[in-house]
mmCIF file of C-alpha atoms and ligand atoms in Angstrom:
data_model
loop_
_atom_site.group_PDB
_atom_site.id
_atom_site.type_symbol
_atom_site.label_atom_id
_atom_site.label_comp_id
_atom_site.label_asym_id
_atom_site.label_seq_id
_atom_site.Cartn_x
_atom_site.Cartn_y
_atom_site.Cartn_z
ATOM 1 C CA MET T 1 -6.746 -18.363 -29.970
ATOM 2 C CA MET T 2 -4.949 -15.025 -30.584
ATOM 3 C CA LYS T 3 -1.922 -14.413 -28.356
ATOM 4 C CA ARG T 4 -2.135 -11.100 -26.539
ATOM 5 C CA GLU T 5 0.914 -8.874 -26.797
ATOM 6 C CA VAL T 6 0.801 -5.588 -24.910
ATOM 7 C CA MET T 7 3.654 -3.698 -23.299
ATOM 8 C CA GLU T 8 2.219 -3.983 -19.792
ATOM 9 C CA ASP T 9 2.686 -7.752 -19.898
ATOM 10 C CA SER T 10 6.461 -7.320 -20.041
ATOM 11 C CA ILE T 11 6.514 -4.844 -17.152
ATOM 12 C CA THR T 12 7.496 -7.310 -14.470
ATOM 13 C CA MET T 13 10.399 -7.539 -12.074
ATOM 14 C CA ASN T 14 13.000 -10.315 -12.368
ATOM 15 C CA GLY T 15 11.503 -13.564 -11.135
ATOM 16 C CA GLY T 16 12.999 -16.450 -9.170
ATOM 17 C CA ASP T 17 15.258 -15.901 -6.196
ATOM 18 C CA GLY T 18 18.674 -15.807 -7.885
ATOM 19 C CA PRO T 19 21.277 -13.031 -7.590
ATOM 20 C CA ASN T 20 19.530 -10.757 -10.111
ATOM 21 C CA SER T 21 15.994 -11.391 -8.841
ATOM 22 C CA TYR T 22 13.637 -8.776 -7.430
ATOM 23 C CA THR T 23 13.320 -10.969 -4.363
ATOM 24 C CA GLN T 24 17.011 -10.438 -3.618
ATOM 25 C CA ASN T 25 17.158 -6.860 -4.832
ATOM 26 C CA SER T 26 14.231 -4.933 -3.441
ATOM 27 C CA LYS T 27 15.704 -3.703 -0.176
ATOM 28 C CA PHE T 28 15.274 -0.111 -1.273
ATOM 29 C CA GLN T 29 11.487 -0.580 -1.597
ATOM 30 C CA ARG T 30 11.420 -2.617 1.609
ATOM 31 C CA ALA T 31 13.143 0.168 3.545
ATOM 32 C CA ALA T 32 10.589 2.679 2.267
ATOM 33 C CA SER T 33 7.642 0.428 3.228
ATOM 34 C CA ASP T 34 9.186 -0.114 6.661
ATOM 35 C CA GLN T 35 9.435 3.644 7.040
ATOM 36 C CA VAL T 36 5.652 4.028 6.665
ATOM 37 C CA LYS T 37 4.652 0.863 8.537
ATOM 38 C CA VAL T 38 3.518 2.697 11.680
ATOM 39 C CA LEU T 39 1.798 5.373 9.623
ATOM 40 C CA LEU T 40 -0.084 2.721 7.619
ATOM 41 C CA SER T 41 -1.112 0.846 10.737
ATOM 42 C CA ASN T 42 -2.212 3.957 12.660
ATOM 43 C CA THR T 43 -4.099 5.376 9.697
ATOM 44 C CA ILE T 44 -6.017 2.132 9.233
ATOM 45 C CA GLN T 45 -6.957 2.078 12.910
ATOM 46 C CA GLU T 46 -8.031 5.707 12.727
ATOM 47 C CA LYS T 47 -10.037 5.511 9.506
ATOM 48 C CA LEU T 48 -11.468 2.008 9.471
ATOM 49 C CA THR T 49 -14.906 1.755 10.941
ATOM 50 C CA ILE T 50 -16.856 -1.408 11.447
ATOM 51 C CA GLU T 51 -19.170 -0.242 8.734
ATOM 52 C CA ASN T 52 -16.158 -0.548 6.421
ATOM 53 C CA THR T 53 -15.984 -4.243 7.003
ATOM 54 C CA SER T 54 -19.549 -5.065 6.073
ATOM 55 C CA ASN T 55 -19.513 -6.485 2.607
ATOM 56 C CA ALA T 56 -22.816 -6.661 0.821
ATOM 57 C CA THR T 57 -22.238 -10.232 -0.292
ATOM 58 C CA ASN T 58 -20.400 -11.711 2.682
ATOM 59 C CA GLN T 59 -20.302 -10.093 6.120
ATOM 60 C CA GLN T 60 -17.597 -12.394 7.458
ATOM 61 C CA VAL T 61 -14.812 -11.963 4.939
ATOM 62 C CA PHE T 62 -12.473 -8.983 4.886
ATOM 63 C CA LYS T 63 -10.979 -8.755 1.410
ATOM 64 C CA ILE T 64 -7.586 -7.169 0.815
ATOM 65 C CA VAL T 65 -5.534 -6.766 -2.365
ATOM 66 C CA ASP T 66 -1.924 -5.764 -2.912
ATOM 67 C CA LEU T 67 -1.751 -4.215 -6.379
ATOM 68 C CA GLY T 68 1.628 -4.619 -8.112
ATOM 69 C CA CYS T 69 2.797 -7.148 -5.506
ATOM 70 C CA SER T 70 5.705 -8.515 -7.578
ATOM 71 C CA VAL T 71 7.349 -11.727 -6.332
ATOM 72 C CA GLY T 72 7.817 -10.925 -2.666
ATOM 73 C CA PRO T 73 8.946 -10.667 0.007
ATOM 74 C CA ASN T 74 7.934 -6.998 0.528
ATOM 75 C CA THR T 75 4.291 -7.674 -0.286
ATOM 76 C CA PHE T 76 3.982 -10.145 2.610
ATOM 77 C CA ALA T 77 5.221 -7.578 5.132
ATOM 78 C CA CYS T 78 2.751 -4.951 3.856
ATOM 79 C CA VAL T 79 -0.161 -7.393 3.915
ATOM 80 C CA GLN T 80 0.772 -8.457 7.451
ATOM 81 C CA THR T 81 0.705 -4.831 8.613
ATOM 82 C CA VAL T 82 -2.774 -4.388 7.122
ATOM 83 C CA VAL T 83 -4.183 -7.605 8.618
ATOM 84 C CA GLU T 84 -2.806 -6.816 12.075
ATOM 85 C CA ALA T 85 -4.113 -3.245 11.980
ATOM 86 C CA VAL T 86 -7.609 -4.452 11.021
ATOM 87 C CA GLU T 87 -7.577 -7.074 13.772
ATOM 88 C CA HIS T 88 -6.416 -4.478 16.260
ATOM 89 C CA THR T 89 -9.268 -2.165 15.261
ATOM 90 C CA PHE T 90 -11.822 -4.912 15.848
ATOM 91 C CA LYS T 91 -10.320 -5.637 19.258
ATOM 92 C CA THR T 92 -10.209 -1.969 20.252
ATOM 93 C CA LEU T 93 -13.894 -1.686 19.388
ATOM 94 C CA GLY T 94 -14.676 -4.669 21.614
ATOM 95 C CA LEU T 95 -15.535 -6.809 18.594
ATOM 96 C CA GLU T 96 -12.977 -9.560 19.114
ATOM 97 C CA SER T 97 -15.634 -12.237 18.770
ATOM 98 C CA GLU T 98 -16.599 -10.846 15.360
ATOM 99 C CA LEU T 99 -13.156 -10.957 13.787
ATOM 100 C CA PRO T 100 -13.628 -11.644 10.077
ATOM 101 C CA GLU T 101 -11.751 -14.177 8.013
ATOM 102 C CA PHE T 102 -9.195 -12.541 5.734
ATOM 103 C CA GLN T 103 -8.828 -13.155 2.045
ATOM 104 C CA VAL T 104 -5.794 -11.598 0.372
ATOM 105 C CA PHE T 105 -5.409 -11.164 -3.366
ATOM 106 C CA PHE T 106 -1.944 -10.702 -4.819
ATOM 107 C CA ASN T 107 -2.087 -8.800 -8.088
ATOM 108 C CA ASP T 108 0.506 -8.144 -10.749
ATOM 109 C CA ASN T 109 0.857 -8.190 -14.532
ATOM 110 C CA VAL T 110 0.314 -11.551 -16.211
ATOM 111 C CA ASN T 111 4.022 -12.310 -16.716
ATOM 112 C CA ASN T 112 4.842 -11.810 -13.033
ATOM 113 C CA ASP T 113 6.530 -14.838 -11.467
ATOM 114 C CA PHE T 114 3.522 -15.880 -9.375
ATOM 115 C CA ASN T 115 5.120 -19.295 -8.716
ATOM 116 C CA THR T 116 7.966 -17.717 -6.751
ATOM 117 C CA LEU T 117 5.418 -15.576 -4.916
ATOM 118 C CA PHE T 118 3.186 -18.513 -4.001
ATOM 119 C CA LYS T 119 6.124 -20.656 -2.864
ATOM 120 C CA ALA T 120 7.235 -17.876 -0.520
ATOM 121 C CA LEU T 121 3.816 -17.313 1.086
ATOM 122 C CA PRO T 122 4.317 -17.229 4.876
ATOM 123 C CA LEU T 123 3.374 -20.576 6.393
ATOM 124 C CA ASP T 124 1.893 -18.937 9.476
ATOM 125 C CA ARG T 125 -0.309 -16.475 7.587
ATOM 126 C CA GLN T 126 -3.749 -15.695 9.009
ATOM 127 C CA TYR T 127 -5.339 -15.260 5.571
ATOM 128 C CA MET T 128 -6.348 -17.194 2.520
ATOM 129 C CA ALA T 129 -4.333 -16.218 -0.537
ATOM 130 C CA ALA T 130 -5.095 -15.946 -4.236
ATOM 131 C CA GLY T 131 -3.281 -14.503 -7.238
ATOM 132 C CA VAL T 132 -4.976 -12.054 -9.581
ATOM 133 C CA PRO T 133 -3.122 -11.567 -12.871
ATOM 134 C CA GLY T 134 -3.786 -8.480 -14.956
ATOM 135 C CA SER T 135 -3.222 -4.767 -15.176
ATOM 136 C CA PHE T 136 -4.365 -2.615 -12.300
ATOM 137 C CA HIS T 137 -5.067 0.113 -14.811
ATOM 138 C CA GLY T 138 -8.329 -1.663 -15.446
ATOM 139 C CA GLN T 139 -11.007 -3.247 -13.301
ATOM 140 C CA LEU T 140 -9.796 -6.500 -11.708
ATOM 141 C CA PHE T 141 -12.572 -7.233 -9.201
ATOM 142 C CA PRO T 142 -16.370 -7.143 -9.129
ATOM 143 C CA LYS T 143 -17.878 -3.857 -8.063
ATOM 144 C CA ASP T 144 -18.284 -3.183 -4.331
ATOM 145 C CA SER T 145 -16.199 -6.213 -3.406
ATOM 146 C CA LEU T 146 -12.927 -5.129 -1.725
ATOM 147 C CA ASN T 147 -12.511 -3.802 1.812
ATOM 148 C CA PHE T 148 -8.917 -2.661 1.600
ATOM 149 C CA MET T 149 -6.562 -2.057 -1.309
ATOM 150 C CA HIS T 150 -2.841 -1.431 -1.087
ATOM 151 C CA SER T 151 -0.175 -0.579 -3.618
ATOM 152 C CA ALA T 152 3.496 0.196 -3.049
ATOM 153 C CA PHE T 153 6.063 1.339 -5.604
ATOM 154 C CA ALA T 154 3.983 0.399 -8.610
ATOM 155 C CA LEU T 155 2.023 3.457 -9.748
ATOM 156 C CA HIS T 156 5.013 5.122 -11.407
ATOM 157 C CA TRP T 157 4.851 2.380 -14.074
ATOM 158 C CA LEU T 158 2.886 3.484 -17.133
ATOM 159 C CA THR T 159 0.697 1.259 -19.274
ATOM 160 C CA LYS T 160 3.075 1.904 -22.159
ATOM 161 C CA VAL T 161 5.656 4.262 -23.562
ATOM 162 C CA PRO T 162 3.753 7.178 -25.128
ATOM 163 C CA GLU T 163 3.584 6.438 -28.852
ATOM 164 C CA GLU T 164 4.814 9.842 -30.065
ATOM 165 C CA VAL T 165 8.092 9.287 -28.242
ATOM 166 C CA THR T 166 9.021 6.323 -30.416
ATOM 167 C CA LYS T 167 8.041 7.782 -33.814
ATOM 168 C CA GLU T 168 10.859 9.141 -35.911
ATOM 169 C CA ASN T 169 8.696 11.774 -37.608
ATOM 170 C CA SER T 170 7.142 13.037 -34.378
ATOM 171 C CA PRO T 171 8.305 16.233 -32.605
ATOM 172 C CA ALA T 172 8.392 14.077 -29.453
ATOM 173 C CA TRP T 173 10.808 11.489 -30.881
ATOM 174 C CA ASN T 174 13.175 10.613 -28.045
ATOM 175 C CA LYS T 175 16.238 9.658 -30.046
ATOM 176 C CA GLY T 176 19.176 8.302 -28.055
ATOM 177 C CA ARG T 177 17.439 8.534 -24.689
ATOM 178 C CA ILE T 178 15.387 6.097 -22.703
ATOM 179 C CA THR T 179 13.607 8.426 -20.282
ATOM 180 C CA TYR T 180 12.517 12.065 -20.379
ATOM 181 C CA VAL T 181 15.713 13.249 -18.595
ATOM 182 C CA GLY T 182 17.412 15.811 -20.845
ATOM 183 C CA SER T 183 14.704 15.404 -23.489
ATOM 184 C CA SER T 184 12.581 17.991 -25.255
ATOM 185 C CA HIS T 185 9.470 19.593 -23.818
ATOM 186 C CA GLU T 186 7.383 17.458 -26.212
ATOM 187 C CA VAL T 187 8.777 14.232 -24.740
ATOM 188 C CA LEU T 188 8.086 15.357 -21.206
ATOM 189 C CA GLN T 189 4.594 16.448 -22.188
ATOM 190 C CA ALA T 190 3.869 13.046 -23.758
ATOM 191 C CA TYR T 191 5.064 11.210 -20.626
ATOM 192 C CA THR T 192 3.073 13.500 -18.319
ATOM 193 C CA GLU T 193 -0.111 12.995 -20.327
ATOM 194 C CA GLN T 194 0.337 9.224 -20.368
ATOM 195 C CA PHE T 195 0.844 9.162 -16.597
ATOM 196 C CA LEU T 196 -2.228 11.302 -15.895
ATOM 197 C CA LYS T 197 -4.345 9.131 -18.174
ATOM 198 C CA ASP T 198 -3.061 5.938 -16.534
ATOM 199 C CA ILE T 199 -3.603 6.970 -12.923
ATOM 200 C CA LYS T 200 -7.050 8.264 -13.763
ATOM 201 C CA ALA T 201 -7.854 4.767 -15.020
ATOM 202 C CA PHE T 202 -6.253 3.222 -11.901
ATOM 203 C CA PHE T 203 -8.226 5.287 -9.392
ATOM 204 C CA SER T 204 -11.460 5.043 -11.388
ATOM 205 C CA ALA T 205 -11.241 1.241 -11.270
ATOM 206 C CA ARG T 206 -10.614 1.288 -7.501
ATOM 207 C CA ALA T 207 -13.661 3.556 -7.000
ATOM 208 C CA VAL T 208 -15.752 0.791 -8.570
ATOM 209 C CA GLU T 209 -14.173 -2.175 -6.768
ATOM 210 C CA LEU T 210 -14.094 -0.795 -3.213
ATOM 211 C CA ILE T 211 -17.083 -1.242 -0.948
ATOM 212 C CA ASN T 212 -18.668 1.867 0.546
ATOM 213 C CA HIS T 213 -16.121 3.329 3.011
ATOM 214 C CA GLY T 214 -13.482 0.906 1.687
ATOM 215 C CA LEU T 215 -9.901 2.166 1.909
ATOM 216 C CA LEU T 216 -6.973 2.369 -0.501
ATOM 217 C CA ALA T 217 -3.389 2.950 0.680
ATOM 218 C CA ILE T 218 -0.759 4.101 -1.807
ATOM 219 C CA LEU T 219 2.978 4.456 -1.413
ATOM 220 C CA MET T 220 4.808 5.775 -4.422
ATOM 221 C CA PRO T 221 7.920 7.694 -5.398
ATOM 222 C CA CYS T 222 7.325 11.366 -6.117
ATOM 223 C CA ARG T 223 9.540 14.288 -6.906
ATOM 224 C CA PRO T 224 9.644 17.230 -4.527
ATOM 225 C CA GLU T 225 7.140 19.987 -5.317
ATOM 226 C CA GLY T 226 8.540 22.709 -7.521
ATOM 227 C CA THR T 227 11.207 20.488 -9.079
ATOM 228 C CA LEU T 228 11.211 19.507 -12.726
ATOM 229 C CA PRO T 229 10.281 15.911 -13.630
ATOM 230 C CA SER T 230 13.758 15.528 -15.104
ATOM 231 C CA ASP T 231 15.378 16.476 -11.779
ATOM 232 C CA SER T 232 14.421 13.176 -10.193
ATOM 233 C CA ILE T 233 17.444 11.115 -9.180
ATOM 234 C CA VAL T 234 15.524 7.902 -9.972
ATOM 235 C CA MET T 235 15.126 8.998 -13.572
ATOM 236 C CA HIS T 236 18.774 10.071 -13.851
ATOM 237 C CA ILE T 237 19.950 6.692 -12.610
ATOM 238 C CA LEU T 238 17.756 4.997 -15.220
ATOM 239 C CA GLU T 239 18.872 7.327 -18.008
ATOM 240 C CA VAL T 240 22.462 6.200 -17.422
ATOM 241 C CA LEU T 241 21.414 2.956 -19.140
ATOM 242 C CA ALA T 242 21.199 4.958 -22.381
ATOM 243 C CA PHE T 243 24.899 5.886 -22.063
ATOM 244 C CA ALA T 244 25.846 2.197 -22.005
ATOM 245 C CA LEU T 245 23.498 1.386 -24.892
ATOM 246 C CA THR T 246 24.778 4.283 -27.017
ATOM 247 C CA ASP T 247 28.383 3.086 -26.598
ATOM 248 C CA MET T 248 27.329 -0.404 -27.628
ATOM 249 C CA ALA T 249 25.633 1.002 -30.726
ATOM 250 C CA LYS T 250 28.773 2.990 -31.627
ATOM 251 C CA GLU T 251 30.816 -0.194 -31.340
ATOM 252 C CA GLY T 252 28.361 -2.011 -33.604
ATOM 253 C CA LEU T 253 27.192 -4.438 -30.918
ATOM 254 C CA ILE T 254 23.585 -3.307 -31.300
ATOM 255 C CA SER T 255 21.852 -1.296 -33.964
ATOM 256 C CA GLU T 256 21.363 2.409 -33.394
ATOM 257 C CA ALA T 257 17.735 2.032 -34.450
ATOM 258 C CA LEU T 258 17.160 -0.451 -31.628
ATOM 259 C CA VAL T 259 18.681 1.964 -29.112
ATOM 260 C CA ASP T 260 16.605 4.842 -30.474
ATOM 261 C CA SER T 261 13.402 2.845 -30.191
ATOM 262 C CA ILE T 262 13.656 1.813 -26.539
ATOM 263 C CA ASN T 263 12.119 3.950 -23.809
ATOM 264 C CA LEU T 264 11.128 3.074 -20.262
ATOM 265 C CA PRO T 265 7.439 3.412 -19.296
ATOM 266 C CA ILE T 266 8.185 5.176 -16.004
ATOM 267 C CA PHE T 267 7.151 8.617 -14.740
ATOM 268 C CA ILE T 268 7.850 10.197 -11.359
ATOM 269 C CA PRO T 269 5.090 12.726 -10.617
ATOM 270 C CA SER T 270 4.684 15.384 -7.951
ATOM 271 C CA ALA T 271 2.228 14.724 -5.117
ATOM 272 C CA THR T 272 0.041 17.558 -6.407
ATOM 273 C CA GLU T 273 -0.320 15.883 -9.806
ATOM 274 C CA VAL T 274 -1.479 12.638 -8.187
ATOM 275 C CA LYS T 275 -3.863 14.281 -5.727
ATOM 276 C CA LYS T 276 -5.474 16.410 -8.419
ATOM 277 C CA VAL T 277 -6.441 13.302 -10.363
ATOM 278 C CA ILE T 278 -7.974 11.672 -7.276
ATOM 279 C CA SER T 279 -9.906 14.797 -6.354
ATOM 280 C CA ASN T 280 -11.598 14.679 -9.760
ATOM 281 C CA ILE T 281 -12.859 11.137 -9.266
ATOM 282 C CA GLU T 282 -16.347 10.898 -7.960
ATOM 283 C CA ASN T 283 -16.706 8.861 -4.761
ATOM 284 C CA LEU T 284 -13.064 9.038 -3.699
ATOM 285 C CA THR T 285 -11.653 11.323 -0.999
ATOM 286 C CA ILE T 286 -8.119 11.639 0.300
ATOM 287 C CA GLU T 287 -8.191 10.920 4.028
ATOM 288 C CA ARG T 288 -4.494 11.241 4.668
ATOM 289 C CA SER T 289 -1.536 12.488 2.698
ATOM 290 C CA GLU T 290 2.053 12.442 3.900
ATOM 291 C CA LYS T 291 5.318 13.125 2.170
ATOM 292 C CA ILE T 292 8.300 11.191 3.349
ATOM 293 C CA TYR T 293 11.595 12.816 2.512
ATOM 294 C CA TYR T 294 14.898 11.076 2.561
ATOM 295 C CA LEU T 295 18.385 11.327 1.198
ATOM 296 C CA PRO T 296 19.285 8.318 -0.913
ATOM 297 C CA LYS T 297 22.493 6.581 0.084
ATOM 298 C CA LYS T 298 25.394 8.099 -1.829
ATOM 299 C CA LEU T 299 27.067 6.024 -4.509
ATOM 300 C CA SER T 300 30.435 6.270 -2.851
ATOM 301 C CA THR T 301 31.805 2.718 -2.673
ATOM 302 C CA PRO T 302 32.056 -0.143 -5.203
ATOM 303 C CA GLU T 303 29.401 -1.930 -3.120
ATOM 304 C CA ASP T 304 27.000 1.043 -3.561
ATOM 305 C CA VAL T 305 27.581 0.879 -7.323
ATOM 306 C CA ARG T 306 26.972 -2.875 -7.360
ATOM 307 C CA PHE T 307 23.801 -2.457 -5.270
ATOM 308 C CA CYS T 308 22.473 0.210 -7.645
ATOM 309 C CA THR T 309 23.346 -1.832 -10.761
ATOM 310 C CA VAL T 310 21.713 -5.041 -9.650
ATOM 311 C CA HIS T 311 18.677 -3.174 -8.367
ATOM 312 C CA VAL T 312 18.166 -1.463 -11.738
ATOM 313 C CA ARG T 313 18.738 -4.826 -13.426
ATOM 314 C CA ALA T 314 16.065 -6.543 -11.297
ATOM 315 C CA VAL T 315 13.581 -3.884 -12.364
ATOM 316 C CA THR T 316 14.428 -3.291 -16.048
ATOM 317 C CA GLU T 317 15.848 -6.587 -17.317
ATOM 318 C CA GLY T 318 12.461 -7.851 -18.537
ATOM 319 C CA ILE T 319 11.950 -4.844 -20.803
ATOM 320 C CA LEU T 320 15.571 -4.792 -22.040
ATOM 321 C CA CYS T 321 15.532 -8.515 -22.727
ATOM 322 C CA LYS T 322 12.405 -8.240 -24.816
ATOM 323 C CA HIS T 323 13.929 -5.406 -26.855
ATOM 324 C CA PHE T 324 17.567 -6.504 -27.282
ATOM 325 C CA GLY T 325 17.406 -10.236 -26.596
ATOM 326 C CA PRO T 326 18.793 -12.069 -23.560
ATOM 327 C CA GLU T 327 22.310 -12.607 -24.931
ATOM 328 C CA LEU T 328 23.321 -8.922 -24.508
ATOM 329 C CA ILE T 329 21.989 -8.413 -20.985
ATOM 330 C CA ASP T 330 25.188 -9.230 -19.061
ATOM 331 C CA GLU T 331 27.211 -6.938 -21.305
ATOM 332 C CA ILE T 332 24.663 -4.111 -20.921
ATOM 333 C CA PHE T 333 24.823 -4.248 -17.125
ATOM 334 C CA GLU T 334 28.614 -4.596 -16.948
ATOM 335 C CA ARG T 335 28.823 -1.376 -18.929
ATOM 336 C CA TYR T 336 26.007 0.188 -16.910
ATOM 337 C CA SER T 337 27.912 -0.431 -13.690
ATOM 338 C CA LYS T 338 30.918 1.495 -15.032
ATOM 339 C CA LYS T 339 28.685 4.307 -16.295
ATOM 340 C CA ILE T 340 26.974 4.576 -12.903
ATOM 341 C CA GLU T 341 30.342 4.909 -11.233
ATOM 342 C CA GLU T 342 31.235 7.722 -13.662
ATOM 343 C CA PHE T 343 27.841 9.343 -13.167
ATOM 344 C CA SER T 344 28.297 9.361 -9.375
ATOM 345 C CA LYS T 345 31.221 11.732 -9.866
ATOM 346 C CA THR T 346 29.319 14.252 -12.003
ATOM 347 C CA LEU T 347 27.669 17.530 -11.070
ATOM 348 C CA ASP T 348 24.318 16.141 -12.265
ATOM 349 C CA TYR T 349 24.517 13.505 -9.561
ATOM 350 C CA ALA T 350 25.585 15.956 -6.860
ATOM 351 C CA HIS T 351 22.740 18.278 -7.853
ATOM 352 C CA VAL T 352 19.799 15.874 -7.618
ATOM 353 C CA GLU T 353 19.845 14.308 -4.218
ATOM 354 C CA LYS T 354 16.576 14.782 -2.358
ATOM 355 C CA MET T 355 13.908 12.140 -2.806
ATOM 356 C CA GLU T 356 10.350 11.901 -1.652
ATOM 357 C CA ASN T 357 7.790 9.161 -1.273
ATOM 358 C CA LEU T 358 4.088 9.885 -1.109
ATOM 359 C CA PHE T 359 1.775 8.040 1.256
ATOM 360 C CA LEU T 360 -1.957 8.400 0.623
ATOM 361 C CA LEU T 361 -5.005 6.899 2.264
ATOM 362 C CA VAL T 362 -8.038 7.224 0.019
ATOM 363 C CA LYS T 363 -11.620 6.368 0.934
ATOM 364 C CA ARG T 364 -14.487 5.336 -1.250
ATOM 365 C CA ASN T 365 -17.465 7.408 -0.162
ATOM 366 C CA ALA T 366 -20.837 5.798 0.408
ATOM 367 C CA ILE T 367 -23.193 6.030 -2.525
HETATM 368 C C1 SAM P 401 8.892 -2.097 -8.028
HETATM 369 S S1 SAM P 401 7.733 -3.394 -7.973
HETATM 370 C C2 SAM P 401 7.008 -3.174 -6.357
HETATM 371 C C3 SAM P 401 6.640 -4.491 -5.750
HETATM 372 C C4 SAM P 401 6.141 -4.432 -4.318
HETATM 373 N N1 SAM P 401 4.888 -3.736 -4.235
HETATM 374 C C5 SAM P 401 7.175 -3.815 -3.419
HETATM 375 O O1 SAM P 401 6.902 -2.763 -2.805
HETATM 376 O O2 SAM P 401 8.269 -4.362 -3.328
HETATM 377 C C6 SAM P 401 6.417 -2.790 -9.010
HETATM 378 C C7 SAM P 401 5.464 -3.876 -9.402
HETATM 379 O O3 SAM P 401 4.331 -3.308 -10.041
HETATM 380 C C8 SAM P 401 3.961 -4.166 -11.092
HETATM 381 N N2 SAM P 401 3.133 -3.452 -12.059
HETATM 382 C C9 SAM P 401 3.507 -2.457 -12.887
HETATM 383 N N3 SAM P 401 2.472 -2.089 -13.653
HETATM 384 C C10 SAM P 401 1.422 -2.875 -13.284
HETATM 385 C C11 SAM P 401 0.081 -2.978 -13.711
HETATM 386 N N4 SAM P 401 -0.393 -2.178 -14.678
HETATM 387 N N5 SAM P 401 -0.727 -3.886 -13.133
HETATM 388 C C12 SAM P 401 -0.245 -4.699 -12.154
HETATM 389 N N6 SAM P 401 1.034 -4.645 -11.703
HETATM 390 C C13 SAM P 401 1.846 -3.742 -12.264
HETATM 391 C C14 SAM P 401 5.287 -4.630 -11.659
HETATM 392 O O4 SAM P 401 5.147 -5.818 -12.409
HETATM 393 C C15 SAM P 401 6.075 -4.840 -10.389
HETATM 394 O O5 SAM P 401 5.981 -6.159 -9.930
#
């Protein structure tokens, strides 16, 4: 049988529960999910109607998926919020005796460490769990089959790096950089187009999979309206990796060609860009949209620098390992840590400080 080899497969967070794992280094995402917990719960109770729960094939099962769940533990907290909010809605409507059974699907790319996820499943959970491997940019479930879909901090990942960006003879060749920060207009354009194409595919698939009146909650990083894509602090922090890699190339530790050919498949959109795509998808409407602003913690102490370094490592190590090999990873992140410390003292860092997350509740209209 042919082995599949697509970039999305290697977009996974660090597995296991060791010091560089996503499990140990996802407090930033956890804090953001905690920030919208009440909003998520209230919005479900406001927008979920009993009609939402009736599934054409099985009236008694309420099916939930967390798309881009990673290895935990954040996914379990989000799922718990959803289950409790649905139960509460039933009770408020006087339908306690009709509480459905819950089935929860945990989705991520095929190389996700599902074993770590399954081993960490809460023992006292009130739902039956299953893993669903595969890209959420395509259809993962039968049509009209899911009651509630959730995704946090995953939609900024692209299916792939736009091809033009990696081609030496292309006007969009992104030599010496790994994101679109500080790049040409052509690079930014290529990234923007890839993102819009990818989220169109994401929302189109959800429009098929959700039951009539089914709901989809999204939490994702966005850049404040009116700012340039390259002004995002998240992207700047990632671009600092290129400084470490370039030094290593100059010292002959890695080839320049290898450095020139790596780019991260990440794009931070504005809320308007995301909402425009959804509004063009038949059968989906945005029921609630909230922007959550916050100031990221300043990189002012060695502990802040360490936190940032290991967090970026937990998220990017898989891609870097595939490109450069595992033997250089420690060296890359030791250098990255020093570069981040230097970056925290620059004007670029002082300039880009405001961050925004976007919360959306989307409904599949009845057909
Ligand atoms: C930063 S983690 C977020 C994990 C979790 N939702 C949380 O809030 O902590 C993003 C996750 O999205 C997954 N992901 C990225 N692209 C994906 C895709 N096309 N299909 C499924 N999962 C994807 C990554 O593998 C990763 O586990």
